[in-house]
CSV table of C-alpha atoms in Angstrom, one decimal:
chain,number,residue,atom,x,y,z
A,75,UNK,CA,-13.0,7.6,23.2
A,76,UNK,CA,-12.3,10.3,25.5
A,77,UNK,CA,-8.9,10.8,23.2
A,78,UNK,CA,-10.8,10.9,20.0
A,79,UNK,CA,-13.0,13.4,21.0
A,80,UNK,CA,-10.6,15.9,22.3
A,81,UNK,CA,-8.4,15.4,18.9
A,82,UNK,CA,-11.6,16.1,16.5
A,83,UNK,CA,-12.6,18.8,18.8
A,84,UNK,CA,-9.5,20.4,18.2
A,85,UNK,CA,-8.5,19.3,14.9
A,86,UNK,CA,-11.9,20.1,13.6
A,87,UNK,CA,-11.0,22.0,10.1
A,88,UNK,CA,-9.3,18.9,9.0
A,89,UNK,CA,-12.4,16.8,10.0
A,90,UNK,CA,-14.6,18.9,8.2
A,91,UNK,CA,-12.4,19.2,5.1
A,92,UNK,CA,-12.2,15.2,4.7
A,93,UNK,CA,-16.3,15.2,5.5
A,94,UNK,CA,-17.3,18.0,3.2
A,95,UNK,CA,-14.7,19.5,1.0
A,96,UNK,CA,-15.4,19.1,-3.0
A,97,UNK,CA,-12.7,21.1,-5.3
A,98,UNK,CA,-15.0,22.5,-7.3
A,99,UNK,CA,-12.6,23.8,-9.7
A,100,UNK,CA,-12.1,20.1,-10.9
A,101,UNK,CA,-15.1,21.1,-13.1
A,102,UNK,CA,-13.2,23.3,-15.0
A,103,UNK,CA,-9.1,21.0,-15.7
A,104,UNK,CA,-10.0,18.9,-18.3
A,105,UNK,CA,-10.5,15.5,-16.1
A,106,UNK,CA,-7.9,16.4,-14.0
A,107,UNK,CA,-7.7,17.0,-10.3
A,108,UNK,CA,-5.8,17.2,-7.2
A,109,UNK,CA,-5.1,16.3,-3.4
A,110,UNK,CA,-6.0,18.2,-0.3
A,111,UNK,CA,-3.7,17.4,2.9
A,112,UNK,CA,-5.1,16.1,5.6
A,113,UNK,CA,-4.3,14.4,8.8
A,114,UNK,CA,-0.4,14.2,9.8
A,115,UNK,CA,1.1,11.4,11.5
A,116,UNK,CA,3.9,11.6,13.5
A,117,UNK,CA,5.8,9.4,16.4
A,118,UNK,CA,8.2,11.1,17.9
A,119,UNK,CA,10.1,7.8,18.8
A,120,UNK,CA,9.9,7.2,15.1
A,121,UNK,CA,11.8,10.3,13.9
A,122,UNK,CA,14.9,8.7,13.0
A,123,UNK,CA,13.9,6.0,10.5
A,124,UNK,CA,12.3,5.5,7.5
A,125,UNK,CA,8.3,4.6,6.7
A,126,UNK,CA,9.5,1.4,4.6
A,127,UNK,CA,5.4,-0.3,4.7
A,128,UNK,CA,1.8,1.0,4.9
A,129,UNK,CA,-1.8,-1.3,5.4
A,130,UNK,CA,-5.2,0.0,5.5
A,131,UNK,CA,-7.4,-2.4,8.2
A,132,UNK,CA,-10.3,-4.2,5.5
A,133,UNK,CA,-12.0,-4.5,8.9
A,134,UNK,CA,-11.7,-1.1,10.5
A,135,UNK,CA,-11.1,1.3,7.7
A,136,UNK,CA,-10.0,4.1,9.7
A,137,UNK,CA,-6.9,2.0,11.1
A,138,UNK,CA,-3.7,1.4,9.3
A,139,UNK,CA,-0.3,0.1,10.1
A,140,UNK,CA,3.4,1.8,9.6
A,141,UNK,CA,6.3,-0.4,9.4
A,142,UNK,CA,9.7,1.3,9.8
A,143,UNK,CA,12.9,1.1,9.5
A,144,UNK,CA,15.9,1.8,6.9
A,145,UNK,CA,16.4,1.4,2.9
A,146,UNK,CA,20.0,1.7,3.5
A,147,UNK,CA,22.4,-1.3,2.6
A,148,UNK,CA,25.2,0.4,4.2
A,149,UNK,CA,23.4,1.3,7.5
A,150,UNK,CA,23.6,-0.4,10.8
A,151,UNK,CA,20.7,-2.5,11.4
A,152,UNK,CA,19.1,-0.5,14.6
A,153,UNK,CA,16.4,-2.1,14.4
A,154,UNK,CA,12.8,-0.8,13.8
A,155,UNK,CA,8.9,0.0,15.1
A,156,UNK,CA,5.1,-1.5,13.8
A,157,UNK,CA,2.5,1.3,14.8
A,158,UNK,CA,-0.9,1.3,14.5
A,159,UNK,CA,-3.0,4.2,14.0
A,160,UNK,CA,-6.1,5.4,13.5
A,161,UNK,CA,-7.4,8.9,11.4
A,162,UNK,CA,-9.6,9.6,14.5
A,163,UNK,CA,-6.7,10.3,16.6
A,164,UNK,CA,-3.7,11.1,14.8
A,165,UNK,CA,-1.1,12.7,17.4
A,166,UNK,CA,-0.3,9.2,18.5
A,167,UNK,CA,-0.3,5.8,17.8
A,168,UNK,CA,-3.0,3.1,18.9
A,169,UNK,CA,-0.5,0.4,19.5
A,170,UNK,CA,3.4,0.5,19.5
A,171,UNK,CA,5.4,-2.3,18.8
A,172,UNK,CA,9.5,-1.9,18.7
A,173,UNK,CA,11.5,-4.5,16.8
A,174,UNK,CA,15.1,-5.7,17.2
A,175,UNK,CA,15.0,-5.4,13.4
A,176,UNK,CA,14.1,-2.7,10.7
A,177,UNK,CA,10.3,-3.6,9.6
A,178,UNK,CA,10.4,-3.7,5.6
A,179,UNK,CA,6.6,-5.1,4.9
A,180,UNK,CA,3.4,-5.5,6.8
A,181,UNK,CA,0.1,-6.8,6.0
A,182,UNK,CA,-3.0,-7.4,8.0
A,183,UNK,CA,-4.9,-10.4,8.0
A,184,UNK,CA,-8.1,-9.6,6.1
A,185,UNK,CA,-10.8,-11.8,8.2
A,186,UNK,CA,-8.6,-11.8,12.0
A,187,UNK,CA,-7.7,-8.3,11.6
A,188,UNK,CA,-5.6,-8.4,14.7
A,189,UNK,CA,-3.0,-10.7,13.4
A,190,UNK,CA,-0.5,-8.6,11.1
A,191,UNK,CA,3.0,-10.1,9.7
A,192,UNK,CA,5.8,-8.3,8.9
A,193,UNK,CA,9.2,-8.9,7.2
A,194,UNK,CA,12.1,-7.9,8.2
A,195,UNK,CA,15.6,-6.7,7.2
A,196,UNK,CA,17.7,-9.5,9.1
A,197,UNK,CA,15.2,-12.3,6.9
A,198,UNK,CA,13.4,-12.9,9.6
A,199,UNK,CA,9.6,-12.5,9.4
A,200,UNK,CA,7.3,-12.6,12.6
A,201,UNK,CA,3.4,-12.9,13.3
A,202,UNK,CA,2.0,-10.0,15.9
A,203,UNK,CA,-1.6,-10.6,17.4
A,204,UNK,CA,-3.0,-6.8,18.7
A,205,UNK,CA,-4.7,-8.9,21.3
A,206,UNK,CA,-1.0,-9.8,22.9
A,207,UNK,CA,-0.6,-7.4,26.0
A,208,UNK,CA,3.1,-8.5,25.8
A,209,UNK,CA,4.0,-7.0,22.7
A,210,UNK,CA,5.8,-9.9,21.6
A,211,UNK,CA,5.4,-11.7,18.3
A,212,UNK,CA,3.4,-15.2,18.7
A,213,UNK,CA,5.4,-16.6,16.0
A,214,UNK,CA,8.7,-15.4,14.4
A,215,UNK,CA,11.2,-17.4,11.9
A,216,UNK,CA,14.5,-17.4,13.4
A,217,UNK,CA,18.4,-18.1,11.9
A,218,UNK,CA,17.4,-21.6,12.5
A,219,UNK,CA,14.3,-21.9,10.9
A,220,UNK,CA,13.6,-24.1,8.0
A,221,UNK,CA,13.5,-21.7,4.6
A,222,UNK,CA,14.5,-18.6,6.9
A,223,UNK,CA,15.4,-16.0,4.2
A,224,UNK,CA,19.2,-14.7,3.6
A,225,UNK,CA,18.1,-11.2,2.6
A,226,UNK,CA,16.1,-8.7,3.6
A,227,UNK,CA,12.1,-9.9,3.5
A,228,UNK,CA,11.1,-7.0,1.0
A,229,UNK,CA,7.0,-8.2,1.1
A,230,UNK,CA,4.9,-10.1,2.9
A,231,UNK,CA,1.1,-11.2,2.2
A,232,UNK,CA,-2.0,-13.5,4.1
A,233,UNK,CA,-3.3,-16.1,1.8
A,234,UNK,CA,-6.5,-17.8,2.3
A,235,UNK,CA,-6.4,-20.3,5.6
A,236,UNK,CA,-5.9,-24.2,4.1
A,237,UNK,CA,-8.4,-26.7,4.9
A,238,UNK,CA,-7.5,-27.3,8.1
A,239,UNK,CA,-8.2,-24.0,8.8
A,240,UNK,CA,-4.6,-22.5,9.5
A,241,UNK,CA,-3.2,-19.6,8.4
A,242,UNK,CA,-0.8,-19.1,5.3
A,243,UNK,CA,1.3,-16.5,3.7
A,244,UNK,CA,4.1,-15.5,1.4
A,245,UNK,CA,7.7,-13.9,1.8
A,246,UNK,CA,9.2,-11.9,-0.9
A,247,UNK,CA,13.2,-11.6,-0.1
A,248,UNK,CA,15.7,-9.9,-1.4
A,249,UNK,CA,17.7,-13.2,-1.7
A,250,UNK,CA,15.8,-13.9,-4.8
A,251,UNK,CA,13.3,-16.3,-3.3
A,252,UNK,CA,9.4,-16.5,-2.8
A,253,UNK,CA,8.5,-18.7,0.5
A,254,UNK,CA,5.2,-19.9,1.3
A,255,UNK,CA,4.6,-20.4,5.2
A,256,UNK,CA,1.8,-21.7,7.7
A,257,UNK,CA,1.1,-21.4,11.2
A,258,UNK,CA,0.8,-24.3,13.7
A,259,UNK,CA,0.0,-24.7,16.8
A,260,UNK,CA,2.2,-23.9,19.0
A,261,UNK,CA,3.5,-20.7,17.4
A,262,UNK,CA,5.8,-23.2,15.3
A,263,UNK,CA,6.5,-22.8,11.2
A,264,UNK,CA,6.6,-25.3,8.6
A,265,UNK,CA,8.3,-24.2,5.7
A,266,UNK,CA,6.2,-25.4,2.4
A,267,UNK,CA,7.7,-24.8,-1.1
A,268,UNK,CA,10.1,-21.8,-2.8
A,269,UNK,CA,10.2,-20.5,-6.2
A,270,UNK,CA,12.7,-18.9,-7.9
A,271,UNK,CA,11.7,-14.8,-8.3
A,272,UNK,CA,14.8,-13.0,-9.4
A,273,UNK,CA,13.9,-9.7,-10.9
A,274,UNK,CA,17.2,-8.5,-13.0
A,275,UNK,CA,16.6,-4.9,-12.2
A,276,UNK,CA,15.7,-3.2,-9.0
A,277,UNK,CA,12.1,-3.4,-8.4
A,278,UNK,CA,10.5,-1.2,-5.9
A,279,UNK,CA,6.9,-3.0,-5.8
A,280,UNK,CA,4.8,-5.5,-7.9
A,281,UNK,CA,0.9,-5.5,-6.8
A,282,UNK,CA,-1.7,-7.4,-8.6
A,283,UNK,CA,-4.8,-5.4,-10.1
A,284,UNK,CA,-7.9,-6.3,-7.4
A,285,UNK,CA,-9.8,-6.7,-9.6
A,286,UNK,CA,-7.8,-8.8,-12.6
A,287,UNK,CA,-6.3,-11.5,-11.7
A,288,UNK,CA,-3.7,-11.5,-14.5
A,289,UNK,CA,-3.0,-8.0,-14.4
A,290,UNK,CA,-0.1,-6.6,-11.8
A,291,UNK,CA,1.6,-2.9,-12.0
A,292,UNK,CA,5.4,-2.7,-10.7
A,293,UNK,CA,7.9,0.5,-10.6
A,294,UNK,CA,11.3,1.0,-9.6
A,295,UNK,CA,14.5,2.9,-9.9
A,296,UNK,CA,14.7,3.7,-13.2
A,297,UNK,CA,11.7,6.0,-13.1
A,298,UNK,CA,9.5,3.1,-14.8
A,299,UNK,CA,6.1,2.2,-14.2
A,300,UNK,CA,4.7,-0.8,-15.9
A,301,UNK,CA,1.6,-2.4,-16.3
A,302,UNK,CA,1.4,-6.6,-17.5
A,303,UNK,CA,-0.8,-8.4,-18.4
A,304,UNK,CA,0.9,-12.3,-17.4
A,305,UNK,CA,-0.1,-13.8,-20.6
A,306,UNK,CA,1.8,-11.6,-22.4
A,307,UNK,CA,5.8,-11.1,-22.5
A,308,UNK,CA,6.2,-7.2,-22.4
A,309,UNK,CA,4.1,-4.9,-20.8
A,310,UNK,CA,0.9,-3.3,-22.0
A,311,UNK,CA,1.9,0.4,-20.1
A,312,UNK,CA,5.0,2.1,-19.7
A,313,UNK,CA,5.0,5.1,-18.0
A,314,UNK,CA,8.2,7.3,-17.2
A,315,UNK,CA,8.1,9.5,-14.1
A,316,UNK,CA,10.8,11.4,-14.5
A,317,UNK,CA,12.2,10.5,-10.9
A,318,UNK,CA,13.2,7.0,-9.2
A,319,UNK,CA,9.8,5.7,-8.4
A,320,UNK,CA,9.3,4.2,-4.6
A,321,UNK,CA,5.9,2.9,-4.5
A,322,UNK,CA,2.6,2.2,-6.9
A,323,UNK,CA,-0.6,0.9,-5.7
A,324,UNK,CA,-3.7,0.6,-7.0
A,325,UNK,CA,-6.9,2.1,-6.2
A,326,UNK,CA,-9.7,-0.4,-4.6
A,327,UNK,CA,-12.6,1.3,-6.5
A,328,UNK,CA,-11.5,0.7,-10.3
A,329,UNK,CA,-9.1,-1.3,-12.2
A,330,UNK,CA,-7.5,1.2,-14.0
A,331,UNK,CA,-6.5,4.2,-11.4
A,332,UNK,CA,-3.6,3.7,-9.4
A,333,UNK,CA,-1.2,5.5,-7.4
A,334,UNK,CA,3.1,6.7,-7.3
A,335,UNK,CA,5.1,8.4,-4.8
A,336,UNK,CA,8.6,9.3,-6.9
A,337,UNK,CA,12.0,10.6,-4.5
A,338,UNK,CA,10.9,14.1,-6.4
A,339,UNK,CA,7.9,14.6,-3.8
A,340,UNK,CA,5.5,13.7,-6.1
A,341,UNK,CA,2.3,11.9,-6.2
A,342,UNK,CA,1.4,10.7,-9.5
A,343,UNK,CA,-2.8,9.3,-10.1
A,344,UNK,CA,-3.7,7.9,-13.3
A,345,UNK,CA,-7.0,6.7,-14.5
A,346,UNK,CA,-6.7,4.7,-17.9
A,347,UNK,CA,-10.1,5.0,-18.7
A,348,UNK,CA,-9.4,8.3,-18.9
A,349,UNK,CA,-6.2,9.1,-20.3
A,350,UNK,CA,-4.0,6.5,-21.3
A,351,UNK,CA,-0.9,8.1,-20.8
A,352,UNK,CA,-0.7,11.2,-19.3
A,353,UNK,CA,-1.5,11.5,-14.7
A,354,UNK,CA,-4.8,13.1,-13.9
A,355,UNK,CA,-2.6,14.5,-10.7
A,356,UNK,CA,0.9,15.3,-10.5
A,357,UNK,CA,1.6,17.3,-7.7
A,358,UNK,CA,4.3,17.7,-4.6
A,359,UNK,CA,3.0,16.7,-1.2
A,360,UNK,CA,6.7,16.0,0.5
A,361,UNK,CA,9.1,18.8,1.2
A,362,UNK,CA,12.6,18.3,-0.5
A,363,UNK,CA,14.3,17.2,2.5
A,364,UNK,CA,12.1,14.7,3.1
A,365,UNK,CA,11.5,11.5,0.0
A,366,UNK,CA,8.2,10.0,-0.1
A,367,UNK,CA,8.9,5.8,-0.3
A,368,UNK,CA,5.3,4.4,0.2
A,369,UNK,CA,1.7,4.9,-1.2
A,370,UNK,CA,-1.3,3.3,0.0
A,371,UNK,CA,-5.4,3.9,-1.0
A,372,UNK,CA,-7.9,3.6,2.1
A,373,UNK,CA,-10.1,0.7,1.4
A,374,UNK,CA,-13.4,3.1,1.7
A,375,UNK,CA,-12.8,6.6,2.1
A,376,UNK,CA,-11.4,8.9,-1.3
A,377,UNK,CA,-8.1,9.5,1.0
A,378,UNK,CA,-4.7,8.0,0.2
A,379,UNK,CA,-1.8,8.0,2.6
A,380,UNK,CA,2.0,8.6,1.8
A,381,UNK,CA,5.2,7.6,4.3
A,382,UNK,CA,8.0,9.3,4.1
A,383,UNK,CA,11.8,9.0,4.7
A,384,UNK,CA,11.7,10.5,8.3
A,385,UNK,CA,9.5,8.6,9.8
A,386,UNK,CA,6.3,10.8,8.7
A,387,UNK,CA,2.8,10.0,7.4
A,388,UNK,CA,0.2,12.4,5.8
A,389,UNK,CA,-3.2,11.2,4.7
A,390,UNK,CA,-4.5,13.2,1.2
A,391,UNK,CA,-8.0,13.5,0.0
A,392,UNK,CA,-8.7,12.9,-3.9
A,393,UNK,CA,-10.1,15.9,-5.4
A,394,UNK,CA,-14.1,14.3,-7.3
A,395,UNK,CA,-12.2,13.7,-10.9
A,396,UNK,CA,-9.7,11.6,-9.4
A,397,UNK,CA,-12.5,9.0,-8.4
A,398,UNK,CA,-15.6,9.5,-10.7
A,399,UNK,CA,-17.4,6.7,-11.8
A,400,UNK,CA,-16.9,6.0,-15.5
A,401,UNK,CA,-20.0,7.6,-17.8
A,402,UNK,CA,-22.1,6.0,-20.6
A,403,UNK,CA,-22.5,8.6,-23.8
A,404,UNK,CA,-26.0,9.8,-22.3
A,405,UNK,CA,-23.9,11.1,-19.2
A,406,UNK,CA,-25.4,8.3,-16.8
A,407,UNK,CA,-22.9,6.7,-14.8
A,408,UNK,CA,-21.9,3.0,-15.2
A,409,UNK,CA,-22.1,0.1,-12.9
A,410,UNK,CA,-18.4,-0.2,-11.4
A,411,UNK,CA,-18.8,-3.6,-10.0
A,412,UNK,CA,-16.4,-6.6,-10.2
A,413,UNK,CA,-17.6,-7.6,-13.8
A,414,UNK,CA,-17.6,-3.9,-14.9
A,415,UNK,CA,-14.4,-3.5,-13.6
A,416,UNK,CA,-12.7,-6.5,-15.1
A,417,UNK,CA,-14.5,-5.7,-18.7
A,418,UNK,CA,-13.1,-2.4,-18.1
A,419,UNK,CA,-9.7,-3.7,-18.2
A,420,UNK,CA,-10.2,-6.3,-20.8
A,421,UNK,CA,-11.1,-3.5,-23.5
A,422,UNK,CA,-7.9,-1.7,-22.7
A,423,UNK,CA,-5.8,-4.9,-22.6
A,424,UNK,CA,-7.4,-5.5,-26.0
A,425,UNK,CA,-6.0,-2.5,-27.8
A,426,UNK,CA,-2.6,-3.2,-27.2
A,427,UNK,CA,-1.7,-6.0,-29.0
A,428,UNK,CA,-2.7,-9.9,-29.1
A,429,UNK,CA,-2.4,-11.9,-26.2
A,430,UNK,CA,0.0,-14.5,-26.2
């Protein structure tokens, strides 16, 4: 607490700026808007590898976690670091946990937010409790485990606990396989059921919309980002960026704004209900030596965050347009909750053709 005081007290411009700063030029661009930087995060420990995951805390919305490690196929695996921190004290990190292998993906239990999994890029994925004084993982999946993955583990997600109340969640590898695990007691595995999830082309991310439950966004190399809707064949929205897109994620306030980082510097925000095809934002926030490679909204607060390829994280707020609550004609603004939100969607999944 101590800490936290000293680093607002002297970081108190930035503090103010998240509290209190409105662009009020927004009035004036036509819908558009922009992003103000924030907070910086930086481990010095961490300089030499890559931010490869990002997770806002549902619990505490102020805490997120930072998986690193390396993109690189042809790079020695030397392995990698989970940190945790928090935007009340961001000159260093909560917890610290160092890896014998680069972290690819990390999410955080949404109910027990002190269990977090990760994947990493030996296959392997491993189960960290922030409770553990040891720092070790209470369960990991090891060359020997049943349905151990080949390939790098490219995502990871919690599901809901089973009946017997134990935890479960899934593996995306780059192996071409989708594994579904549970914990047992003991810190033991047992491996469930695969599915085949080979994706021709190289996908950066797929992410379902929060609030549809048959709508997902995915980008990737070849500057693409698309929007499907499952019970159709093609995608509803194509949008070309111009540079390889790293990361998309949508925002937890609307079903139809979400996020991109392309290898340009960019941050990209869209708002379909908006404009349908053309960003509300597009503006650099990364330096060209550095490459932004991740993307993630805070659950609460207008701020996203964005990792980059050294190891950095800054934290941006969303100027007002770039999170206003949709309008009725009188000027009144709309309910936004879940039903609002899914009709939303429906009415723009509507005018793009019929669904199969």
């Amino acid at each position: 607490m101590m800490e936290q005081s000293v680093v607002s007290n002297m970081y108190g411009e930035i503090t103010d700026d998240f509290l209190y700063f409105e662009d009020a030029s927004d009035e004036f661009r036509g819908g558009k808007g922009t992003v103000a930087p924030l907070w910086k995060f930086l481990y010095e420990e961490a300089k030499g590898l890559c931010v490869t995951a990002l997770c806002w805390s549902t619990e505490y919305n102020d805490l997120f976690a930072v998986g690193l490690g390396s993109y690189g196929y042809d790079i020695e695996d030397r392995g990698g670091m989970l940190l945790f921190y928090t935007r009340k004290k961001h000159t260093y990190p909560e917890f610290i946990f160092n890896t014998d292998s680069g972290v690819m993906c990390v999410d955080i239990h949404k109910e027990l937010s002190e269990l977090v999994v990760m994947g990493m890029t030996d296959g392997c994925v491993a189960v960290y409790s922030l409770l553990e004084e040891n720092k070790q993982p209470i369960c990991k999946a090891t060359c020997l485990s049943p349905g151990k993955h080949s390939g790098r583990v490219m995502q990871v997600k919690w599901k809901k606990d089973d009946f017997d109340g134990k935890h479960n969640f899934l593996s995306v590898s780059a192996d071409g396989r989708v594994v579904s695990w549970t914990l047992r007691e003991g810190g033991k595995y047992s491996f469930l059921k695969e599915y085949d999830a080979h994706f021709p082309m190289s996908v950066q991310c797929v992410r379902w919309n929060p609030f549809h439950s048959q709508v997902f966004i995915s980008c990737g190399l070849d500057w693409m980002v698309k929007i499907w809707d499952e019970r159709m064949k093609s995608p509803v929205f194509t949008f070309d960026l111009r540079a390889e897109v790293m990361d998309v994620a949508w925002a937890p306030y609307s079903s139809t704004v979400f996020a991109a980082v392309t290898a340009d510097g960019k941050v990209h925000v869209f708002d379909l209900s908006v404009k349908k095809y053309e960003a509300l934002c597009q503006q650099i926030v990364v330096s060209k030596k550095k490459r932004p490679v991740k993307i993630e909204f805070n659950p609460v607060d207008p701020i996203i965050i964005v990792g980059d390829d050294r190891g950095h994280v800054i934290s941006l707020k969303l100027s007002p347009n770039l999170r206003k609550k949709p309008e009725n004609e009188e000027d009144q603004e709309l309910p936004n909750g879940p039903e609002e939100e899914i009709a939303k969607m429906e009415r723009l999944l509507s005018q793009t053709g019929e669904i199969d």
